[in-house]
């Protein structure tokens, strides 16, 4: 199998990630009326790009964790194609209904399903459990930090929290780039190191990934913003700022630990922790989507590997 179709699929996943995940970073700012949608997505695009480039220049621990999750052997290109295709299909399906699912969650489950299709021995269970724990940790940390910041922040009025939300959105978008950019760089390393088996990335990889994610962010994701920022909870500038700080704190901590986590999970949990009067129906639909992501994407990737091997 040629390497070009796999690289094309990876580029599509990065683009879709910027399109569907980055709106979570600016959901509170847009919902609270602090920034109009075009200005907010422009801010998110720039900060996404900086997040990928700046953090990978310091540490690539998250990328290395994802790179070491499975050993696909001679069928690596087939397995990676199936995992990436499953991630794109699930993300677009979720976007169609305005549900902010996690591409990180989908990518991990797709890689796991593709590896299982080749044999359980191909999957490094220890690394998978470490990555899986991060998906749950991002929920707990996001919710707890969002709630803590909301209680600590004074009930000021005026422009203080409006300006703070701009900073909070910038930080969230920056760490979204840091987290998700490194995950995709880990997949790229899997593609490019088939022969050597040693983790390495070319000099252009960071900038290429950053540019694609920023472009995807500029496409927007208004339906997801409406779901997260308006329908799920009641947000004020103060609670929105608390949610931004909670999400950014959770992502920063996990990035330092080299633990791949979900930006979507962290931000949505932080909003639930900081907001008031949550809509149980909307929150329940998000929870159901998250629960379905792992088995759905894993099974889809599993089937795609089997079909590609037969074909």
XYZ file of C-alpha atoms in Angstrom:
311
model
C 0.000 0.000 0.000
C 1.301 3.474 -0.907
C 2.152 5.975 1.815
C 0.405 8.875 0.015
C -3.230 7.845 0.745
C -2.365 7.490 4.441
C -0.775 10.941 4.528
C -3.852 12.338 2.781
C -6.130 10.754 5.399
C -3.967 12.132 8.208
C -4.186 15.606 6.683
C -7.983 15.222 6.526
C -8.145 14.218 10.194
C -6.022 17.216 11.234
C -8.244 19.535 9.199
C -11.431 18.046 10.652
C -9.955 18.277 14.139
C -9.388 22.011 13.787
C -12.887 22.331 12.349
C -14.740 20.366 15.056
C -12.545 20.526 18.171
C -11.219 24.083 18.233
C -14.715 25.647 18.498
C -14.760 24.264 22.040
C -11.950 26.685 22.886
C -14.010 29.722 21.908
C -17.494 28.483 22.840
C -17.703 30.444 26.079
C -16.338 33.655 24.527
C -18.841 33.585 21.657
C -21.765 32.471 23.834
C -21.156 35.302 26.308
C -20.967 37.864 23.497
C -17.378 38.842 24.270
C -16.152 38.271 20.699
C -18.051 37.819 17.436
C -17.646 34.433 15.811
C -15.213 35.519 13.008
C -12.826 37.231 15.434
C -12.984 34.292 17.838
C -12.123 31.681 15.197
C -9.253 33.872 13.994
C -7.882 33.996 17.532
C -8.281 30.231 17.920
C -6.522 29.548 14.612
C -3.462 31.609 15.542
C -3.252 30.102 19.041
C -3.697 26.564 17.697
C -0.765 27.088 15.364
C 1.411 28.501 18.145
C 0.422 25.652 20.462
C 1.661 22.979 18.058
C 4.912 24.736 17.171
C 5.911 26.018 20.609
C 5.217 22.904 22.683
C 6.811 20.429 20.277
C 9.947 22.573 20.297
C 10.166 21.916 24.050
C 8.767 18.390 24.450
C 7.239 15.714 22.208
C 6.173 13.421 25.071
C 2.512 13.275 24.012
C 3.471 12.337 20.445
C 5.787 9.595 21.707
C 3.043 8.151 23.921
C 0.623 7.790 21.005
C 3.398 6.491 18.725
C 4.110 3.653 21.159
C 0.490 2.520 21.577
C 0.590 -0.281 18.974
C 2.956 -2.232 16.765
C 1.244 -2.743 13.421
C 4.151 -4.583 11.800
C 4.007 -5.023 8.000
C 0.350 -3.941 7.894
C 0.979 -0.502 9.396
C -0.247 1.519 6.426
C -3.447 -0.526 6.160
C -4.152 -0.245 9.893
C -3.416 3.482 10.020
C -5.626 4.124 6.994
C -8.516 2.324 8.680
C -8.025 4.144 12.006
C -7.854 7.569 10.361
C -10.842 6.903 8.101
C -12.915 5.806 11.103
C -11.933 8.997 12.960
C -12.984 11.250 10.065
C -16.297 9.477 9.526
C -17.216 9.671 13.205
C -16.195 13.328 13.519
C -18.238 14.416 10.507
C -21.235 12.389 11.677
C -21.068 14.058 15.097
C -20.593 17.541 13.615
C -23.704 17.040 11.484
C -25.743 16.857 14.687
C -23.760 19.515 16.567
C -22.325 17.048 19.087
C -18.782 17.893 20.278
C -17.210 14.456 20.261
C -13.495 14.061 20.801
C -11.207 13.332 17.859
C -8.586 12.272 20.408
C -11.004 9.688 21.780
C -11.927 8.602 18.255
C -8.290 8.366 17.136
C -7.264 6.263 20.133
C -10.208 3.899 19.654
C -9.540 3.697 15.911
C -5.899 2.764 16.486
C -6.926 0.183 19.092
C -9.554 -1.356 16.810
C -7.132 -1.492 13.877
C -4.485 -3.169 16.034
C -6.968 -5.739 17.354
C -7.926 -6.616 13.775
C -4.321 -7.683 13.255
C -4.113 -9.578 16.535
C -4.296 -8.674 20.215
C -0.516 -8.979 20.501
C -0.179 -5.906 18.268
C -1.763 -3.695 20.932
C 0.406 -2.475 23.807
C -2.140 -2.702 26.587
C -0.074 -0.798 29.147
C 0.148 2.256 26.901
C -3.534 1.958 25.952
C -4.536 1.962 29.628
C -2.321 5.009 30.225
C -3.961 6.834 27.326
C -7.426 5.690 28.422
C -6.833 6.991 31.929
C -6.063 10.392 30.402
C -9.468 10.520 28.723
C -11.154 10.076 32.103
C -8.675 12.369 33.861
C -9.479 15.195 31.458
C -13.141 14.977 32.494
C -12.404 15.015 36.212
C -9.750 17.726 36.054
C -11.804 19.960 33.765
C -14.900 19.747 35.964
C -13.010 20.206 39.240
C -10.867 23.123 38.050
C -13.836 24.855 36.416
C -15.762 24.638 39.683
C -12.790 25.752 41.797
C -12.014 28.772 39.621
C -15.677 29.795 39.615
C -15.706 29.802 43.412
C -12.405 31.664 43.697
C -13.096 34.415 41.179
C -14.671 37.537 42.734
C -18.083 38.669 41.424
C -16.711 41.690 39.581
C -18.607 43.582 36.945
C -17.526 45.526 33.901
C -14.867 44.558 31.387
C -12.665 42.438 33.681
C -14.197 39.070 32.775
C -14.799 40.061 29.178
C -11.079 40.611 28.710
C -10.352 37.536 30.791
C -12.439 35.346 28.523
C -10.380 36.417 25.521
C -7.238 35.365 27.394
C -8.905 32.132 28.501
C -9.955 31.236 24.959
C -6.450 31.959 23.694
C -4.945 29.668 26.347
C -7.448 26.893 25.627
C -6.788 27.073 21.877
C -3.028 27.098 22.517
C -3.165 23.924 24.603
C -5.605 22.352 22.135
C -2.857 22.752 19.542
C -0.293 21.416 21.999
C -2.342 18.319 22.780
C -4.009 17.382 19.509
C -1.135 18.540 17.325
C 1.206 16.175 19.134
C -1.230 13.271 18.758
C -1.226 13.705 14.998
C 2.540 14.063 14.967
C 2.665 10.722 16.776
C 0.617 9.155 13.963
C 2.855 10.826 11.375
C 5.880 9.332 13.126
C 4.235 5.896 12.877
C 3.881 6.406 9.121
C 7.380 7.745 8.525
C 9.289 5.298 10.752
C 7.984 2.035 9.344
C 11.475 0.886 8.435
C 13.567 2.230 11.292
C 11.112 1.692 14.151
C 12.621 4.682 15.959
C 10.635 7.809 16.757
C 11.635 10.716 14.525
C 9.965 13.590 12.699
C 11.167 15.778 9.797
C 11.663 19.532 10.387
C 8.550 20.442 8.374
C 6.183 18.233 10.389
C 5.385 20.698 13.186
C 4.608 23.594 10.864
C 2.641 21.441 8.422
C 0.447 20.032 11.191
C 0.003 23.487 12.741
C -1.010 25.081 9.440
C -3.593 22.381 8.663
C -5.130 22.622 12.140
C -5.302 26.407 11.893
C -6.971 26.157 8.484
C -9.550 23.743 9.869
C -10.243 26.133 12.730
C -10.947 28.970 10.303
C -13.650 26.847 8.646
C -15.500 27.116 11.936
C -17.893 24.944 13.890
C -20.828 27.096 14.867
C -23.186 24.219 15.630
C -20.798 22.883 18.254
C -20.443 26.341 19.811
C -24.234 26.585 20.092
C -24.402 23.184 21.818
C -21.540 23.707 24.273
C -21.766 27.427 24.947
C -25.492 28.121 24.804
C -27.662 25.026 25.097
C -25.849 22.979 27.737
C -25.544 25.471 30.635
C -26.156 29.127 31.507
C -22.856 31.005 31.249
C -21.939 34.471 32.429
C -18.616 36.178 31.623
C -17.404 35.119 35.074
C -18.373 31.446 34.735
C -17.108 31.417 31.149
C -13.720 32.715 32.301
C -13.638 30.082 35.059
C -14.380 27.343 32.502
C -11.609 28.595 30.200
C -9.092 28.639 33.053
C -10.186 25.191 34.218
C -9.811 23.676 30.766
C -6.458 25.362 30.099
C -5.134 24.203 33.470
C -6.185 20.599 32.865
C -4.637 20.540 29.380
C -1.408 22.179 30.542
C -0.923 19.672 33.361
C -1.581 16.641 31.163
C 0.675 17.981 28.393
C 3.531 18.342 30.884
C 2.936 14.733 31.969
C 3.053 13.536 28.349
C -0.502 12.237 28.702
C -2.748 12.461 25.616
C -6.133 13.816 26.694
C -9.266 15.171 25.072
C -9.671 18.930 24.681
C -13.393 18.411 24.117
C -13.777 16.416 27.322
C -11.775 18.916 29.360
C -13.626 21.992 28.059
C -17.123 20.548 28.277
C -16.464 19.248 31.798
C -15.047 22.644 32.828
C -18.176 24.371 31.496
C -20.386 21.983 33.478
C -18.284 22.647 36.573
C -18.409 26.439 36.222
C -21.883 26.934 34.734
C -25.316 26.927 36.288
C -28.634 25.244 35.474
C -27.233 22.516 33.210
C -29.607 21.060 30.648
C -29.655 17.380 31.580
C -30.944 16.393 28.148
C -28.076 18.089 26.285
C -25.482 16.898 28.807
C -26.910 13.388 28.559
C -26.652 13.380 24.764
C -23.003 14.451 25.020
C -22.308 11.714 27.540
C -23.967 9.134 25.299
C -21.865 10.295 22.340
C -18.671 9.932 24.366
C -19.647 6.451 25.540
C -20.399 5.416 21.972
C -17.197 6.857 20.501
C -14.789 4.170 21.669
C -16.776 1.083 20.616
C -18.115 2.723 17.435
C -14.768 3.987 16.116
C -12.915 0.886 17.283
C -15.378 -1.442 15.576
C -15.418 0.658 12.408
C -11.613 0.630 12.213
C -11.625 -3.131 12.893
C -14.029 -3.737 9.995
C -12.105 -1.445 7.646
C -8.845 -3.310 8.334
C -10.495 -6.646 7.607
C -12.029 -5.303 4.388
C -8.744 -3.735 3.216
C -6.825 -6.944 3.895
C -9.350 -8.983 1.884
C -9.349 -6.414 -0.925
